[in-house]
Coordinates of C-alpha atoms in Angstrom, one line a residue:
X1 CA 5.4 -17.1 -2.8
X2 CA 2.9 -16.3 -0.1
X3 CA -0.1 -16.9 -2.3
X4 CA 1.2 -20.3 -3.6
X5 CA 2.1 -19.4 -7.1
X6 CA 5.4 -21.3 -6.9
X7 CA 5.9 -24.9 -6.1
X8 CA 8.2 -26.5 -3.6
X9 CA 12.0 -26.3 -4.4
X10 CA 11.4 -23.9 -7.4
X11 CA 12.2 -20.5 -5.8
X12 CA 13.8 -19.1 -2.6
X13 CA 14.0 -15.6 -1.3
X14 CA 17.5 -14.4 -0.4
X15 CA 18.2 -11.3 1.7
X16 CA 20.6 -8.6 0.8
X17 CA 24.1 -10.0 1.3
X18 CA 27.4 -8.5 2.4
X19 CA 30.3 -10.5 1.1
X20 CA 32.8 -8.3 3.1
X21 CA 31.2 -9.2 6.4
X22 CA 33.4 -11.4 8.7
X23 CA 30.5 -13.7 9.5
X24 CA 29.9 -16.3 6.8
X25 CA 26.2 -16.4 7.7
X26 CA 25.8 -12.9 6.2
X27 CA 27.2 -13.9 2.8
X28 CA 24.1 -15.6 1.4
X29 CA 21.2 -15.7 3.7
X30 CA 18.0 -17.6 2.6
X31 CA 15.1 -15.8 4.2
X32 CA 12.0 -17.7 2.9
X33 CA 11.3 -21.0 1.1
X34 CA 8.1 -22.4 -0.3
X35 CA 6.3 -24.8 2.1
X36 CA 2.7 -25.6 1.6
X37 CA 1.7 -26.9 5.0
X38 CA -1.1 -26.4 7.5
X39 CA -0.4 -24.1 10.4
X40 CA -2.1 -23.8 13.8
X41 CA -3.4 -20.2 13.2
X42 CA -3.0 -19.4 9.5
X43 CA -4.2 -22.8 8.2
X44 CA -3.5 -23.2 4.5
X45 CA -3.2 -19.5 3.7
X46 CA 0.6 -19.3 4.5
X47 CA 2.7 -21.0 1.8
X48 CA 6.1 -19.8 2.8
X49 CA 8.4 -20.7 5.6
X50 CA 11.1 -18.8 7.4
X51 CA 14.3 -20.9 7.1
X52 CA 16.5 -19.3 9.7
X53 CA 17.1 -22.1 12.2
X54 CA 13.8 -23.7 11.1
X55 CA 12.2 -21.5 13.7
X56 CA 9.1 -20.7 11.7
X57 CA 8.2 -24.4 11.6
X58 CA 7.8 -24.2 15.4
X59 CA 5.9 -20.9 15.3
X60 CA 2.7 -22.5 16.6
X61 CA 4.5 -23.8 19.7
X62 CA 6.4 -20.5 20.2
X63 CA 3.1 -18.7 20.6
X64 CA 2.0 -21.1 23.3
X65 CA 5.3 -22.2 25.0
X66 CA 8.5 -20.4 25.7
X67 CA 11.4 -22.6 24.4
X68 CA 14.6 -22.8 26.5
X69 CA 17.9 -23.9 25.1
X70 CA 20.6 -25.1 27.6
X71 CA 24.2 -25.0 26.4
X72 CA 27.1 -26.7 28.2
X73 CA 30.5 -28.0 27.3
X74 CA 31.2 -31.5 26.1
X75 CA 31.9 -33.7 29.1
X76 CA 35.0 -35.6 27.9
X77 CA 36.3 -38.3 30.2
X78 CA 39.8 -39.7 30.0
X79 CA 40.3 -43.3 28.7
X80 CA 36.9 -43.3 27.1
X81 CA 35.3 -42.6 23.7
X82 CA 32.0 -40.7 24.0
X83 CA 31.5 -39.4 20.4
X84 CA 28.6 -41.1 18.6
X85 CA 30.3 -40.9 15.3
X86 CA 33.5 -42.5 16.6
X87 CA 31.5 -45.3 18.3
X88 CA 29.5 -45.9 15.1
X89 CA 32.8 -46.1 13.2
X90 CA 34.2 -48.7 15.7
X91 CA 31.0 -50.7 15.3
X92 CA 31.1 -50.6 11.5
X93 CA 34.7 -51.7 11.6
X94 CA 33.8 -54.6 13.9
X95 CA 35.9 -53.3 16.8
X96 CA 32.9 -53.5 19.0
X97 CA 30.0 -55.9 18.5
X98 CA 27.1 -53.8 20.0
X99 CA 26.6 -50.1 20.5
X100 CA 25.3 -50.9 24.0
X101 CA 28.5 -52.8 25.0
X102 CA 29.0 -52.5 28.8
X103 CA 32.6 -51.5 28.1
X104 CA 31.5 -48.2 26.7
X105 CA 30.7 -45.1 28.7
X106 CA 27.4 -43.9 27.4
X107 CA 24.3 -43.6 29.6
X108 CA 22.8 -46.9 28.4
X109 CA 26.0 -48.9 29.0
X110 CA 26.6 -47.3 32.4
X111 CA 23.0 -48.3 33.4
X112 CA 23.6 -51.8 32.1
X113 CA 26.7 -52.1 34.3
X114 CA 24.6 -51.2 37.4
X115 CA 25.6 -47.6 37.8
X116 CA 22.7 -45.8 39.7
X117 CA 21.1 -42.8 38.0
X118 CA 21.9 -40.6 41.1
X119 CA 25.6 -41.3 40.5
X120 CA 25.4 -39.9 36.9
X121 CA 23.4 -36.9 38.1
X122 CA 25.9 -36.1 40.8
X123 CA 28.8 -36.4 38.3
X124 CA 27.0 -34.1 35.9
X125 CA 26.3 -31.5 38.6
X126 CA 29.9 -31.4 39.5
X127 CA 31.7 -31.5 36.1
X128 CA 29.1 -31.2 33.4
X129 CA 27.6 -27.7 33.5
X130 CA 30.6 -25.8 32.1
X131 CA 31.2 -24.0 28.9
X132 CA 35.0 -24.7 28.7
X133 CA 36.6 -27.4 26.6
X134 CA 38.0 -29.7 29.3
X135 CA 38.7 -33.4 30.0
X136 CA 37.7 -35.0 33.3
X137 CA 39.6 -37.9 34.8
X138 CA 37.8 -41.2 34.8
X139 CA 38.7 -41.7 38.5
X140 CA 36.3 -38.8 39.3
X141 CA 33.4 -40.8 37.8
X142 CA 34.6 -44.0 39.5
X143 CA 34.7 -42.1 42.8
X144 CA 31.1 -41.0 42.4
X145 CA 30.1 -44.6 41.6
X146 CA 31.9 -46.0 44.7
X147 CA 30.5 -43.3 47.0
X148 CA 26.9 -43.9 45.8
X149 CA 27.1 -47.7 45.9
X150 CA 28.6 -47.4 49.4
X151 CA 25.4 -45.8 50.6
X152 CA 22.7 -47.8 48.8
X153 CA 24.3 -51.2 48.0
X154 CA 24.8 -54.1 50.5
X155 CA 28.4 -55.0 51.2
X156 CA 29.5 -58.6 50.4
X157 CA 33.1 -59.5 50.8
X158 CA 35.1 -61.4 48.2
X159 CA 38.7 -62.4 47.7
X160 CA 40.5 -62.2 44.4
X161 CA 44.0 -63.4 45.4
X162 CA 43.5 -65.7 48.4
X163 CA 45.7 -67.4 50.9
X164 CA 44.4 -70.5 52.7
X165 CA 44.3 -70.4 56.6
X166 CA 44.1 -73.6 58.6
X167 CA 43.1 -73.4 62.2
X168 CA 44.8 -76.3 63.8
X169 CA 43.1 -75.9 67.2
X170 CA 39.7 -76.7 65.6
X171 CA 38.6 -80.1 64.4
X172 CA 37.9 -80.8 60.8
X173 CA 34.2 -81.4 61.6
X174 CA 33.8 -78.1 63.3
X175 CA 31.1 -75.9 61.7
X176 CA 29.6 -72.7 63.1
X177 CA 27.0 -70.5 61.5
X178 CA 27.6 -66.8 62.0
X179 CA 25.6 -63.8 61.1
X180 CA 27.3 -61.0 59.2
X181 CA 25.8 -57.6 58.4
X182 CA 25.5 -56.4 54.8
X183 CA 26.8 -53.0 56.0
X184 CA 28.5 -52.3 59.3
X185 CA 26.7 -49.9 61.7
X186 CA 23.6 -49.8 59.5
X187 CA 20.9 -52.2 60.5
X188 CA 18.6 -51.2 57.6
X189 CA 20.6 -53.5 55.2
X190 CA 19.9 -56.5 57.4
X191 CA 22.3 -59.5 57.7
X192 CA 23.2 -62.7 55.9
X193 CA 24.5 -66.1 57.1
X194 CA 28.1 -67.2 56.9
X195 CA 30.0 -70.3 58.0
X196 CA 33.0 -70.6 60.3
X197 CA 35.1 -73.8 60.1
X198 CA 38.7 -74.9 60.4
X199 CA 39.6 -73.6 56.9
X200 CA 39.4 -69.9 56.0
X201 CA 40.7 -67.7 53.3
X202 CA 42.2 -64.2 53.5
X203 CA 43.6 -61.7 51.0
X204 CA 47.2 -62.4 50.1
X205 CA 47.9 -58.7 50.5
X206 CA 46.6 -58.8 54.1
X207 CA 49.5 -61.1 55.3
X208 CA 53.1 -60.3 55.9
X209 CA 55.8 -62.6 57.1
X210 CA 57.6 -59.7 58.7
X211 CA 55.4 -57.4 60.7
X212 CA 55.8 -53.6 60.7
X213 CA 54.3 -50.6 62.6
X214 CA 52.1 -49.6 59.6
X215 CA 50.6 -53.1 59.1
X216 CA 47.4 -53.8 61.0
X217 CA 46.6 -57.1 59.3
X218 CA 47.7 -60.7 59.7
X219 CA 51.5 -61.4 60.3
X220 CA 53.6 -64.2 61.6
X221 CA 53.2 -64.5 65.5
X222 CA 50.7 -61.7 65.5
X223 CA 47.2 -61.7 66.9
X224 CA 44.3 -60.4 64.8
X225 CA 40.5 -60.6 64.9
X226 CA 38.1 -62.0 62.3
X227 CA 34.9 -60.1 61.5
X228 CA 31.9 -61.8 63.1
X229 CA 34.1 -64.0 65.3
X230 CA 34.5 -63.2 69.0
X231 CA 37.9 -64.7 69.4
X232 CA 41.4 -63.8 68.1
X233 CA 43.7 -65.9 66.0
X234 CA 47.5 -66.0 65.8
X235 CA 49.6 -67.2 62.9
X236 CA 52.2 -69.7 64.1
X237 CA 53.6 -71.2 60.9
X238 CA 53.8 -70.5 57.1
X239 CA 53.9 -73.4 54.6
X240 CA 55.5 -72.8 51.2
X241 CA 56.1 -74.5 47.9
X242 CA 59.5 -75.1 46.5
X243 CA 59.3 -71.9 44.5
X244 CA 58.7 -69.9 47.7
X245 CA 54.9 -69.3 47.2
X246 CA 52.7 -69.7 50.2
X247 CA 50.6 -72.9 50.4
X248 CA 48.7 -72.1 53.6
X249 CA 49.0 -70.4 57.0
X250 CA 48.8 -72.4 60.2
X251 CA 46.9 -70.4 62.8
X252 CA 45.7 -71.1 66.3
X253 CA 42.4 -69.9 67.7
X254 CA 42.7 -68.2 71.0
X255 CA 39.9 -69.5 73.2
X256 CA 40.1 -66.7 75.8
X257 CA 36.9 -64.7 76.1
X258 CA 38.1 -61.6 74.2
X259 CA 35.5 -59.7 72.3
X260 CA 36.7 -57.9 69.2
X261 CA 34.8 -55.1 67.5
X262 CA 35.5 -54.3 63.9
X263 CA 36.4 -50.7 63.3
X264 CA 34.9 -48.6 60.5
X265 CA 38.3 -48.2 58.9
X266 CA 38.6 -51.9 58.1
X267 CA 35.0 -52.9 58.0
X268 CA 35.2 -54.5 54.5
X269 CA 38.3 -56.6 55.2
X270 CA 38.2 -60.1 56.5
X271 CA 41.2 -59.7 58.8
X272 CA 41.0 -56.9 61.4
X273 CA 43.4 -55.1 63.6
X274 CA 43.4 -56.2 67.3
X275 CA 42.5 -53.8 70.0
X276 CA 45.8 -54.2 71.9
X277 CA 47.8 -53.2 68.8
X278 CA 45.7 -50.1 68.3
X279 CA 46.2 -49.1 71.9
X280 CA 50.0 -49.4 71.7
X281 CA 50.0 -47.2 68.5
X282 CA 47.8 -44.6 70.3
X283 CA 50.2 -44.4 73.3
X284 CA 53.2 -44.1 70.9
X285 CA 51.5 -41.3 69.0
X286 CA 50.6 -39.4 72.3
X287 CA 54.3 -39.6 73.4
X288 CA 55.5 -38.2 70.1
X289 CA 53.0 -35.3 70.3
X290 CA 54.1 -34.4 73.9
X291 CA 57.8 -34.6 72.9
X292 CA 57.2 -32.3 69.9
X293 CA 55.2 -29.7 71.9
X294 CA 57.8 -29.7 74.7
X295 CA 60.7 -29.0 72.4
X296 CA 58.8 -26.2 70.7
X297 CA 57.8 -24.5 74.0
X298 CA 61.1 -25.0 75.8
X299 CA 63.6 -24.2 73.0
X300 CA 61.8 -21.9 70.6
X301 CA 59.0 -20.0 72.3
X302 CA 61.2 -18.0 74.8
X303 CA 63.6 -17.0 72.0
X304 CA 60.8 -16.0 69.6
X305 CA 59.1 -13.8 72.3
X306 CA 62.4 -12.0 73.1
X307 CA 63.1 -11.5 69.4
X308 CA 59.6 -10.0 68.9
X309 CA 60.1 -7.3 71.6
X310 CA 63.7 -6.6 70.5
X311 CA 62.7 -6.1 66.9
X312 CA 59.7 -4.0 67.8
X313 CA 61.9 -1.7 70.0
X314 CA 64.5 -1.4 67.2
X315 CA 61.8 -0.5 64.7
X316 CA 60.4 2.1 67.1
X317 CA 63.8 3.8 67.3
X318 CA 64.5 2.9 70.9
X319 CA 68.0 2.8 72.4
X320 CA 69.7 -0.4 73.7
X321 CA 68.9 0.5 77.3
X322 CA 65.3 1.2 76.5
X323 CA 65.0 -2.1 74.7
X324 CA 66.5 -3.9 77.7
X325 CA 64.1 -2.2 80.1
X326 CA 61.2 -3.0 77.8
X327 CA 62.2 -6.7 77.9
X328 CA 62.4 -6.7 81.6
X329 CA 59.0 -5.2 81.9
X330 CA 57.0 -7.1 79.2
X331 CA 58.8 -10.4 78.6
X332 CA 57.6 -12.2 81.8
X333 CA 54.0 -11.4 81.2
X334 CA 54.2 -12.4 77.5
X335 CA 56.0 -15.7 78.4
X336 CA 53.3 -16.6 80.9
X337 CA 50.6 -15.9 78.3
X338 CA 52.4 -18.1 75.9
X339 CA 52.5 -21.0 78.2
X340 CA 48.8 -20.5 79.0
X341 CA 47.8 -20.6 75.3
X342 CA 50.3 -22.5 73.0
X343 CA 50.9 -25.8 74.7
X344 CA 47.2 -26.6 74.8
X345 CA 46.6 -25.3 71.3
X346 CA 49.5 -27.5 70.0
X347 CA 48.2 -30.6 71.8
X348 CA 44.8 -30.1 70.2
X349 CA 46.3 -29.3 66.8
X350 CA 48.6 -32.4 66.7
X351 CA 46.3 -34.8 68.5
X352 CA 42.8 -34.0 67.1
X353 CA 43.0 -31.8 64.0
X354 CA 43.5 -33.6 60.7
X355 CA 46.8 -33.1 59.0
X356 CA 45.5 -30.9 56.1
X357 CA 43.9 -28.5 58.7
X358 CA 46.8 -28.2 61.1
X359 CA 48.5 -25.3 59.4
X360 CA 45.2 -23.2 59.1
X361 CA 44.4 -24.0 62.8
X362 CA 47.9 -22.8 63.9
X363 CA 47.5 -19.7 61.7
X364 CA 44.2 -18.9 63.3
X365 CA 45.6 -19.2 66.8
X366 CA 48.6 -17.1 65.7
X367 CA 46.3 -14.2 64.8
X368 CA 44.9 -14.0 68.4
X369 CA 48.4 -14.4 69.8
X370 CA 49.8 -11.6 67.7
X371 CA 46.9 -9.4 68.8
X372 CA 47.8 -10.2 72.5
X373 CA 51.5 -9.3 72.0
X374 CA 50.5 -6.0 70.3
X375 CA 48.2 -5.3 73.2
X376 CA 50.9 -5.9 75.8
X377 CA 53.3 -3.7 73.9
X378 CA 50.8 -0.9 73.4
X379 CA 49.5 -1.1 77.0
X380 CA 52.9 -0.4 78.5
X381 CA 53.5 2.5 76.1
X382 CA 50.1 4.1 77.1
X383 CA 50.9 3.7 80.8
X384 CA 54.3 5.3 80.3
X385 CA 52.7 8.3 78.5
X386 CA 50.0 8.7 81.1
X387 CA 52.7 8.7 83.9

């Protein structure tokens, strides 16, 4: 075989097999086959080829480069079909017209839909390099797309389900050109021109006939601000069809010189929350926090401290009189320390710390508080022994 006495496809060399082996690859291994080809080093003198994984065909490159093979699990995404064979089957059965249809979720289709490459790379870094068979929710990919586009793409507002707003305090010929940023708080995206007239449009979901504490948009007899407009508007009347659907909203432009700054939380919405409404909500929240902390420190803190020293004394084997003397000696100092630490910690926790971190924050403060109580208890015992 090596010297070229056999032609292609005539003979092959098999290795000694083991039919009892659990690995099917060991049942009938083909070691060499005839291949008259020119190699980088041997030239035409080598007429056989190692067939195991077609490695020998790449021997010239192996001697120069070190090949690396990366293995990772298949990145399956919910509500999608990513298999090339299944996509080809859909195409052959005319369910899809083109293999690069934008509705598909391959790299080419995602790029055609405008998905930036850094979005795909970030998604692969987070979910792709795994060896487990798993399925990733499509909302994770959509979250990466939105996060990336929020940083690199200009923001242009649009309305899908609109409601007409008529400003009756403005004339029909009123026209004012306003300048709107492509992205709030980022001047690098520049600005674009917009128009302000007596007729506007807002999202239907941004209007409620009955206002509530959790609604910061337009409502009947409620003042709100418009992005890019220095004045506030108030809805005074709602016009409806016979079937109850809203025809338009009659609003009045407040001509008082009240500047309104759009907040980051509602920067992409046309209708914004007025400053006075936000101030009232902030005051109500502060009152609720003070009430909660007061109840905790007046009703529960004194009882909890007394219970701590009582239980500690009982576990140490003290008598009832000794526990009573211990309370008289240690309770006042511990209570003062409690009022020096916990009210301020709770105010910070409820007022500034996000909800998901409030429990860890309280637990961290509790560690130092328990250390202080143990120190008070131990200090009195050491003083008693020294005396």
